[in-house]
XYZ file of C-alpha atoms in Angstrom:
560
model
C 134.438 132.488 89.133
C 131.509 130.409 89.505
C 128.277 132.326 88.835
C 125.379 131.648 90.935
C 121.606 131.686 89.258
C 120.065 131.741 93.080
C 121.563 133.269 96.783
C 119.979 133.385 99.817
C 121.891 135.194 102.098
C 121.667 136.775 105.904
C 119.104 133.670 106.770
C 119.445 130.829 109.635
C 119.570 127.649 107.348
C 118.701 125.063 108.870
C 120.678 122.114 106.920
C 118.754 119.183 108.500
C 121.871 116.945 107.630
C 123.178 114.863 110.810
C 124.316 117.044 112.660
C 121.250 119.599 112.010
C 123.841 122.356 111.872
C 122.748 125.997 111.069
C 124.548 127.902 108.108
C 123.552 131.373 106.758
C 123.490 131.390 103.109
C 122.862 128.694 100.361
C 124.200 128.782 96.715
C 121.811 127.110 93.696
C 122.580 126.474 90.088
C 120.401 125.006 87.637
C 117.937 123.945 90.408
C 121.021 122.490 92.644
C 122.480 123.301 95.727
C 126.330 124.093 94.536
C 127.228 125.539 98.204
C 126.241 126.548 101.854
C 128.061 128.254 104.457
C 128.709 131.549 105.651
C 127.608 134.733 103.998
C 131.037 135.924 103.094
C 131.817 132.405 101.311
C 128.265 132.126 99.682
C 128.467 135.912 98.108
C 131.744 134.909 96.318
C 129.038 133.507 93.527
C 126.962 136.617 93.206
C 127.431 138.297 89.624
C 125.311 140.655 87.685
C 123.446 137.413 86.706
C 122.071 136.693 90.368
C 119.116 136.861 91.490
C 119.418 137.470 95.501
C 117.247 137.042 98.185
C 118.143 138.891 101.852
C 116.604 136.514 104.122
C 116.830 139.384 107.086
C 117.554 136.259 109.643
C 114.780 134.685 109.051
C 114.704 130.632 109.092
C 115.088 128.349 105.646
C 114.207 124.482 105.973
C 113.886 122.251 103.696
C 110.825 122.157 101.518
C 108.593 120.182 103.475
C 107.251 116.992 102.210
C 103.862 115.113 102.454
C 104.411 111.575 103.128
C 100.634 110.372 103.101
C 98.061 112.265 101.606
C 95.414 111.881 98.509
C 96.536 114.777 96.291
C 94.508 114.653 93.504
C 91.151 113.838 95.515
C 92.206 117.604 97.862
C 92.719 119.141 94.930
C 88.543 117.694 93.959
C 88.132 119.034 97.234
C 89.667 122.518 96.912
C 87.609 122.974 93.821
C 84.192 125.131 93.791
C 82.171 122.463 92.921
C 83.035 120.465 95.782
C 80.116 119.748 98.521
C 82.259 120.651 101.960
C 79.852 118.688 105.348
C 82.761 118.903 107.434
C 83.827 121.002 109.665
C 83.045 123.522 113.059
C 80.243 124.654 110.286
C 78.192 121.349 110.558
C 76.473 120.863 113.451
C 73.157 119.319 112.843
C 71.130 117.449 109.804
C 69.646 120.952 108.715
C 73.446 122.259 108.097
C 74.005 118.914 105.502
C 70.882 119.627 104.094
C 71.418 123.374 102.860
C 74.743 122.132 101.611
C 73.972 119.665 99.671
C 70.309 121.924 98.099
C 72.853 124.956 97.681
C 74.104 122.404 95.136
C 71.614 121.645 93.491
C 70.962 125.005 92.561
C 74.155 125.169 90.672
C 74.049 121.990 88.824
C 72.620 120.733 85.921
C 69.018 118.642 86.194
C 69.527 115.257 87.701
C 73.391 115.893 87.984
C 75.278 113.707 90.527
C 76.014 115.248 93.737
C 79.756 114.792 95.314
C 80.889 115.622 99.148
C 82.689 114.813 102.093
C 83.787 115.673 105.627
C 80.856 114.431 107.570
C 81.611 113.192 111.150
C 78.530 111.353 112.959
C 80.393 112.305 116.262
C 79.505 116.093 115.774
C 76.415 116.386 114.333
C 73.765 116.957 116.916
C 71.236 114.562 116.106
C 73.380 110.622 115.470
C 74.780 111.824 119.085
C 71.689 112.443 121.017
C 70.007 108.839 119.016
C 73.583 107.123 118.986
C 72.970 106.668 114.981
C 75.027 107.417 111.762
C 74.123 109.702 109.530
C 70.734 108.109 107.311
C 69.372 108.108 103.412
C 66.351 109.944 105.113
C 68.418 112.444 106.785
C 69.243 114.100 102.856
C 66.799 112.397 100.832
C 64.150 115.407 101.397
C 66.293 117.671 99.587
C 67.686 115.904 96.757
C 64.674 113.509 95.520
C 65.593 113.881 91.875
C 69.672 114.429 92.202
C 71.302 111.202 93.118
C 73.720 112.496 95.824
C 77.085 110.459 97.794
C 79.134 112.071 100.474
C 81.942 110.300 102.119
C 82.807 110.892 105.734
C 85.351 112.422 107.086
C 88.098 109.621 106.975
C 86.644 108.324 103.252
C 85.888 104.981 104.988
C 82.256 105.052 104.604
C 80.022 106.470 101.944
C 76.452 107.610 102.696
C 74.296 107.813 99.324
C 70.583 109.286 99.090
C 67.733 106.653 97.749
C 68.156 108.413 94.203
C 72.035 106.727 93.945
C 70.700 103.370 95.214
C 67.875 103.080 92.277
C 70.593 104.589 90.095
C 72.357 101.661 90.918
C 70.158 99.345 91.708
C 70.615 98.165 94.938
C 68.091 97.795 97.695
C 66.968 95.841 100.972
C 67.170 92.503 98.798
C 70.993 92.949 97.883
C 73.281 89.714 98.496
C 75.407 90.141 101.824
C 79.187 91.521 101.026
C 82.099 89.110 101.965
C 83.854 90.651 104.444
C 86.462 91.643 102.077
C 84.536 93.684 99.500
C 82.937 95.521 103.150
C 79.845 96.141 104.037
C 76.517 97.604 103.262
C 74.696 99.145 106.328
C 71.167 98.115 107.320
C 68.602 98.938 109.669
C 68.285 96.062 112.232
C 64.948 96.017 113.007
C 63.361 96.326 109.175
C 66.928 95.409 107.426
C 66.136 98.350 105.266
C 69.515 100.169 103.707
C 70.400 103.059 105.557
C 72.452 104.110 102.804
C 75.892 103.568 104.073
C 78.617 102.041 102.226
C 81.775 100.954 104.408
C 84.984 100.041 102.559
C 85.978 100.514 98.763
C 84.683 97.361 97.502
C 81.293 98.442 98.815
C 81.398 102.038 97.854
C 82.697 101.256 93.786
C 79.040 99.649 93.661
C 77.479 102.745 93.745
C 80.315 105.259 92.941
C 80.696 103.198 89.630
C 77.393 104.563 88.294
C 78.650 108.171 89.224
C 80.942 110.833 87.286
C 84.443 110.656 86.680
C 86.395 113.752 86.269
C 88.682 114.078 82.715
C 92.010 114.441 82.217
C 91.650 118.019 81.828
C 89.880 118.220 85.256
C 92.116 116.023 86.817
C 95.017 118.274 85.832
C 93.254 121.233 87.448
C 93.222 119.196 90.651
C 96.504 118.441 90.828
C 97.870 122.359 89.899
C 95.049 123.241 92.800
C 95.981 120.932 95.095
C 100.420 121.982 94.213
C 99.960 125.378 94.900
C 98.197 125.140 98.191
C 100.794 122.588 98.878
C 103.539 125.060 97.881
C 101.597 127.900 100.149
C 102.533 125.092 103.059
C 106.181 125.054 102.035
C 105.631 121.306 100.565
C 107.520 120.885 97.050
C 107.172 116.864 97.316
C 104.392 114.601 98.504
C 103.366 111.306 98.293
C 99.118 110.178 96.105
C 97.438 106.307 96.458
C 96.467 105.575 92.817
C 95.819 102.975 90.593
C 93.412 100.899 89.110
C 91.712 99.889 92.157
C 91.123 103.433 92.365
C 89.487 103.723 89.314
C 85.873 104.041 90.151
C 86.646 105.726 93.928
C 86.305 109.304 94.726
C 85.258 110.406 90.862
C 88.232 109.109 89.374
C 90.845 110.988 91.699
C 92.115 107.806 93.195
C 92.853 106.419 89.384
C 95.115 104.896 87.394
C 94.673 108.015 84.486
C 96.362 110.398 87.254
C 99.833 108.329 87.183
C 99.708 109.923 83.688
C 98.557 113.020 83.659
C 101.306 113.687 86.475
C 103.793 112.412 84.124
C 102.408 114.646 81.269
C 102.372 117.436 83.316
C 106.293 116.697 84.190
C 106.934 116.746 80.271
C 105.017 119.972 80.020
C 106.834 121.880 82.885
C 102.979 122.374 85.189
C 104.338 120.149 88.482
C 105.913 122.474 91.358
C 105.715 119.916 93.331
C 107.448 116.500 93.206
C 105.425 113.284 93.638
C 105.340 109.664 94.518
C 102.263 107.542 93.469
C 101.817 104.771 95.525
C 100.190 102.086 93.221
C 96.504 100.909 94.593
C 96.116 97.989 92.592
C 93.673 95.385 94.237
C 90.451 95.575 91.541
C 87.650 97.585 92.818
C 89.638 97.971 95.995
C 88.953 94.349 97.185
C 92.017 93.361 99.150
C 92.458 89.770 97.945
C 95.746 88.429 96.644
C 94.484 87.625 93.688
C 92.905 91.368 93.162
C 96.017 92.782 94.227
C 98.622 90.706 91.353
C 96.184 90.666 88.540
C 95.443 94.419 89.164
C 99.370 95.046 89.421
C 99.618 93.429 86.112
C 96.780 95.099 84.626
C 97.502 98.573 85.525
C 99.889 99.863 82.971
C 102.795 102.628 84.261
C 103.999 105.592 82.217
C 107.738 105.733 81.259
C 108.898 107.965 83.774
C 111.402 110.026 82.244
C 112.827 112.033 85.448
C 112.023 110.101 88.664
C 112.932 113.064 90.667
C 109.683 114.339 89.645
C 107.285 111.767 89.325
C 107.857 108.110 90.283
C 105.459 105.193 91.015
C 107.884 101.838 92.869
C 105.514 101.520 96.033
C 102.425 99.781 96.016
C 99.308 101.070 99.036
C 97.648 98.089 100.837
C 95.185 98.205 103.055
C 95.313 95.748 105.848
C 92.593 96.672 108.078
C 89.068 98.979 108.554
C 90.897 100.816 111.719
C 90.044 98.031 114.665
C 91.492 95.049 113.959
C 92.769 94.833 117.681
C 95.025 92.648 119.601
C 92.664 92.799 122.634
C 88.959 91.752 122.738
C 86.116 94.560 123.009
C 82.515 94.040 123.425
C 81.153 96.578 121.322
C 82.783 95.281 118.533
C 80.521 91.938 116.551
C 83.553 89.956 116.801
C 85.342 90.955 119.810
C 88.145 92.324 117.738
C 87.347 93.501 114.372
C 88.999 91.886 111.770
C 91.224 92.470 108.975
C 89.999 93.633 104.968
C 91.557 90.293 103.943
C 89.979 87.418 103.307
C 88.761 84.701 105.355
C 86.735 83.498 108.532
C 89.612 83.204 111.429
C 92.508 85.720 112.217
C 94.885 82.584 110.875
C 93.111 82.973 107.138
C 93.306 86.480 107.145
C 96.694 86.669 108.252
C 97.760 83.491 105.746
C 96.371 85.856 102.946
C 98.296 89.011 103.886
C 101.288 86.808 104.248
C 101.238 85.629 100.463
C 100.137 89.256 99.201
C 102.966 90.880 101.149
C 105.690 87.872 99.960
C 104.399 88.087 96.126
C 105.276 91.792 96.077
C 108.232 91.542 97.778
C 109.584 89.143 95.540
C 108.639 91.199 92.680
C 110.619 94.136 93.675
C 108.123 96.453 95.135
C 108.507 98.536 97.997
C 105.202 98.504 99.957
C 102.899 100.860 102.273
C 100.084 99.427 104.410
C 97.442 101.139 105.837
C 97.315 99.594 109.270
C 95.646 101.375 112.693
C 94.512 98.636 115.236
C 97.049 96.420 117.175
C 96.636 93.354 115.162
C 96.934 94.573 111.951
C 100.086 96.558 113.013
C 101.960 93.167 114.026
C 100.201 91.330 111.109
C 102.249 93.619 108.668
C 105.356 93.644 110.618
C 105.369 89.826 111.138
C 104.992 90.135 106.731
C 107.087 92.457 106.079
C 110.590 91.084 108.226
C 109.208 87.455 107.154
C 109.275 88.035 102.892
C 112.791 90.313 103.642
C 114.033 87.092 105.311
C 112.380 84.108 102.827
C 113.930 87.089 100.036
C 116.920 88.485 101.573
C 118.711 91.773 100.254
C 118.909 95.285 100.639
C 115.934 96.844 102.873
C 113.160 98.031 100.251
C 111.891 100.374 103.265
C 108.168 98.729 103.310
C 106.149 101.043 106.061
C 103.093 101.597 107.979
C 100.901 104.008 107.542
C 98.756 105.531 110.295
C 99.685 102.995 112.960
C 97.523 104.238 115.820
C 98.137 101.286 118.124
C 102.002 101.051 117.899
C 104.043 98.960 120.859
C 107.362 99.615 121.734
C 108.160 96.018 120.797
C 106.653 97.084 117.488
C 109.454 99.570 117.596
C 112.215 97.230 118.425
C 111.544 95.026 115.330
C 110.577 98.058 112.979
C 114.183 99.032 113.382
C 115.510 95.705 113.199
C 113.580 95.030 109.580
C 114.234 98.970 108.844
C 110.791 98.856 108.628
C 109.298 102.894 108.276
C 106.563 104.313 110.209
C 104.278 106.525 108.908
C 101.952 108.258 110.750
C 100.137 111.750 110.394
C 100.626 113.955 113.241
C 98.036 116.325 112.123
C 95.441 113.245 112.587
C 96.742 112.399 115.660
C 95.397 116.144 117.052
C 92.183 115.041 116.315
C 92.071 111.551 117.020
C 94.056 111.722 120.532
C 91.061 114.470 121.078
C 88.594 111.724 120.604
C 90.405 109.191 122.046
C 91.446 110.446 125.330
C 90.599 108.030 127.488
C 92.719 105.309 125.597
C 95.605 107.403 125.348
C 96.059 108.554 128.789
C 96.321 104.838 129.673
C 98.239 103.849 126.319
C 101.492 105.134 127.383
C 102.715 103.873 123.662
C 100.408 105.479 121.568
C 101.577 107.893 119.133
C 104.894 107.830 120.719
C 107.362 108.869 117.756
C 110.124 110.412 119.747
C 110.801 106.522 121.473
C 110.942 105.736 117.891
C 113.387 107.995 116.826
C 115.439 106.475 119.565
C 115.135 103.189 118.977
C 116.320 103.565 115.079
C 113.243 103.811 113.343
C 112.707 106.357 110.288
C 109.360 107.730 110.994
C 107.755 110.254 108.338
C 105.047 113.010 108.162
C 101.372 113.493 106.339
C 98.113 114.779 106.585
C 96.389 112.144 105.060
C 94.636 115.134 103.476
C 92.137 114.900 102.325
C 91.028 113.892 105.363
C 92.913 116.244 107.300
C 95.059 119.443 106.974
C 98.436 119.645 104.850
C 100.023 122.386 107.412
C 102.406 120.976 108.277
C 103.832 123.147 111.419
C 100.282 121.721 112.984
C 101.637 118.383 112.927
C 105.399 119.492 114.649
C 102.957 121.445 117.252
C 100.746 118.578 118.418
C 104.100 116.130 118.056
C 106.183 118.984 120.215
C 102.679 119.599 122.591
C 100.448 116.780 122.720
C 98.080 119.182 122.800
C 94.881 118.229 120.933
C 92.446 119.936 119.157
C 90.216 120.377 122.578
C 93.202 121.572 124.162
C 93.825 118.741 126.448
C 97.345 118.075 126.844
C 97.524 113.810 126.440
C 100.745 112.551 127.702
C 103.426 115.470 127.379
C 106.416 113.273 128.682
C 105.785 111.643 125.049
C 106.404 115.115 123.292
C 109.105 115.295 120.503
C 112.136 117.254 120.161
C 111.515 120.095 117.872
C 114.696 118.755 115.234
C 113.641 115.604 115.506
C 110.042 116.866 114.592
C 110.905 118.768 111.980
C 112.929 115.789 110.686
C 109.334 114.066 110.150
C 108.472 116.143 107.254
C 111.966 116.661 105.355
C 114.519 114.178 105.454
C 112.629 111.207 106.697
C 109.828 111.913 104.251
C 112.578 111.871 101.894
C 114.395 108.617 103.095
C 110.628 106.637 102.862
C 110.661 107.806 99.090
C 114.758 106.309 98.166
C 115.258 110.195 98.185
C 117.381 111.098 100.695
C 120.406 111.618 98.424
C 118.720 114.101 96.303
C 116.500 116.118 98.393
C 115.243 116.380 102.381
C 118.239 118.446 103.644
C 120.123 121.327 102.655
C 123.319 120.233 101.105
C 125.642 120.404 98.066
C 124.795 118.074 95.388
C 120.668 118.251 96.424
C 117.938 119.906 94.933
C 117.376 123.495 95.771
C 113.945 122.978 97.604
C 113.573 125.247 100.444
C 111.255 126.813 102.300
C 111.417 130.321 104.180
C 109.385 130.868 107.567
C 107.732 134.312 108.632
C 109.092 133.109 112.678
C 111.989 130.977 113.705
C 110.135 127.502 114.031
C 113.229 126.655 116.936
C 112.184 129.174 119.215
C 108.727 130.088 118.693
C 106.225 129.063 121.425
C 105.176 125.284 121.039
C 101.706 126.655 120.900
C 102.353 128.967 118.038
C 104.265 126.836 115.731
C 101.046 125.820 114.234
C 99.977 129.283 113.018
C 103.975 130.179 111.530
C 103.060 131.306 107.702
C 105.204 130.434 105.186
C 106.688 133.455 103.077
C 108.611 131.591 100.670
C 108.496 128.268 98.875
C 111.132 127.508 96.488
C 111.659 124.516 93.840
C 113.818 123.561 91.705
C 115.265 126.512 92.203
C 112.487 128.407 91.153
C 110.040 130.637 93.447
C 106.750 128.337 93.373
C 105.019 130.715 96.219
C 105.477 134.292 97.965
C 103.964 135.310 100.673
């Protein structure tokens, strides 16, 4: 007789393999599935020496995973020390300011002050004067503590006048190239307003700032696991490298590759993870950034790439409007890519090299792209390098991909090109953008994707946004938004194929669908056990469904 280590019995398993058929028990040994099937053929491996877990009907999926987020930056932001301006909290300037003082009276003289969450659309003031957020607006309470909070989506970094003579950088400051991003100035005076859009912009303050140890880097990333775990994630995806270096104190780094990989060695992960490599030198997107920083920044020896594995590499391709139609509000009509160059055709001729180079060289690749253009600028690179260098799919994706076409679609499963967006996000940014996607019968429509053969996978982009996961399947099941307007509900997913987003698929973007995403023999035994039954719960409730057990490896990684 074959003896068990693991049994869950009297459960509704939901296998997630192709036929998503249900089962009631699962069998583990040594952190594998070894069987699933009925209760009566799973109990045959129960022995003095197994440990058993009565599931009382209750559901089991597979472990979620995350297949966009910033790990070790949420885990910065999970810690105490963390300066929180987001949020139903922050309403007005005042709100920021007693933040930010609040920290001040914990930290050390002169100390550096780090935050994030900001949104100019919610705070009362920048609506009622149609403004950003300002230096002035913080400076009155943090004249001696140099202070930098990003906004909600990272993308732009106000600093206080105390960072800017840190760093020495005022009204006389050369003009960025369009690549490196921009530095914000008042029109009429051309004053800085002390905004910082894009990495290359924000690394020439944030370079003068903190960056957290190894030992503190490590604390993020147990943090940011076991909230993860809490979820019912065991595996998730973190953008780091050396163009991360000097970004978000250190948690978008090159030293984190390692410390994951020590941590592996040491037995600390409980969850699984997949850097994507952010090479391009102080973020600038520029080919020649991008290959010397690949070459520069120096990979562990991963010694179980079930754990920890780094084969992707995270471009960027545009600032979040680099559209295929022309809009007046925008300087340019358009917006324009983070690439170099003064026409679309240069920017596009750059991002065509970039994307070739790295295909040649192997590497499976993930692009940031959300406006129209940028969308078929990465498509158009990605099916063009798989045809000048023909052979088997690498799986090169999008991530985010707000503006997404149905022709899109057609040659994303042509290429076997991925799609990655963030359902979670799109609750928040189909709230803002209403009006566009009433009329946009295409936008965020993932179920037409499905159907037309394309693998599309689940984050948060946390931390930017949440990591529950079940929020994402509700607003992908709803379209219900975080105002509770319903925006196209003929687009709604099927709850399987929903659920698919954040297990197999996440799985299949990662080369990992043999070993984990679905409950089978011969995978790992990563599960997760839900308080309600996800399949027939209320569409509005799905959302608020608590996990009560996370399992990995075999091992219980969170209880309820």
């Amino acid at each position: 007789m074959i003896s068990a280590d693991l049994v869950l019995v009297n459960g509704k398993v939901a296998t997630v393999d192709k036929k998503f058929s249900f089962k009631d028990a699962i069998a583990v040994k040594n952190g594998w599935i070894i069987d699933v099937g009925s209760n009566q053929e799973i109990r045959s491996y129960i022995t003095q020496k197994t440990r058993v877990i009565d599931l009382k009907g209750k559901v089991v999926l597979p472990a979620a995973n995350d297949s966009h987020m910033h790990a070790v930056q949420t885990g910065l932001k999970l810690s105490s020390n963390f300066v929180d301006v987001g949020g139903p909290d922050i309403q007005c300037i005042k709100d920021i300011q007693n933040k930010i003082a609040e920290a001040i009276k914990k930290s050390p003289e002169g100390s550096w002050i780090y935050g994030a969450g900001w949104m100019a659309m919610s705070i009362k003031e920048c609506v009622e004067e149609g403004r950003s957020l300002r230096k002035e607006d913080i400076d009155p309470v943090s004249p001696d503590n140099p202070v930098m909070l990003n906004d909600f989506g990272l993308h732009t970094l106000l600093v206080n006048s105390k960072a800017l003579e840190i760093a020495g950088i005022d009204k006389n400051y050369r003009k960025l190239k369009p690549e490196e991003g921009s530095i914000e100035r008042d029109p009429v005076t051309g004053e800085l307003t002390g905004c910082f859009n894009e990495w290359g912009a924000q690394t020439l303050i944030t370079k003068h700032g903190p960056l957290l140890s190894e030992r503190e880097i490590e604390e993020c990333i147990i943090r940011v696991q076991h909230a993860l775990n809490e979820q019912g994630i065991t595996s998730h995806t973190d953008i780091l490298g050396i163009g991360g270096d000097n970004l978000f104190l250190g948690t978008w780094g090159s030293k984190a590759i390692e410390v994951y990989e020590k941590m592996f060695e040491e037995g600390k992960l409980t969850a699984r993870v997949s850097c994507n490599i952010f090479p391009a030198i102080d973020g600038i997107q520029t080919y020649n950034n991008i290959i010397e920083g690949l070459e520069k920044n120096k990979l562990p020896a991963f010694k179980d790439k079930n754990w920890v594995k780094a084969e992707c590499i995270k471009l960027f391709c545009d600032q979040g409007r680099w559209l295929r139609k022309k809009q007046e509000d925008l300087y340019d009509n358009h917006g324009r890519s983070v690439f170099p160059g003064e026409t679309d055709e240069e920017q596009i001729a750059e991002i065509h090299k970039t994307v070739t180079e790295l295909h040649k060289r192997g590497w499976q690749i993930g692009t940031h792209a959300i406006g129209g253009m940028a969308i078929d600028t990465m498509i158009d690179a990605y099916a063009k390098a798989q045809q000048e260098y023909p052979g088997e799919p690498p799986r090169h994706f999008i991530i985010h991909g707000d503006d997404m076409t149905l022709e899109n679609a057609n040659n994303m499963a042509k290429f076997k090109i991925i799609c990655a967006p963030q359902p979670i996000a799109g609750n928040v940014v189909a709230g803002y953008m209403s009006q566009v996607t009433t009329v946009g019968e295409e936008l965020f429509n993932w179920q037409e994707y499905m159907n037309r053969g394309v693998i599309v996978s689940g984050g948060s982009d946390a931390g930017c946004f949440s990591f529950n996961w079940r929020e994402g399947v509700q607003f992908a099941t709803t379209r219900k938004t975080m105002f509770g307007e319903i925006i196209r509900p003929d687009l709604a997913m099927d709850i399987k194929d929903a659920v698919r987003l954040y297990t197999i698929n996440g799985a299949i973007q990662e080369h990992m669908e043999g070993i984990r995403g679905s409950i089978e023999i011969g995978k790992v035994a990563d599960f997760q056990v839900l308080k309600e039954d996800i399949f027939s719960a209320p569409k509005d409730e799905i959302g608020k469904i608590p996990v009560v057990t996370t399992i990995c490896n075999g091992e219980i990684v969170y209880e309820e």
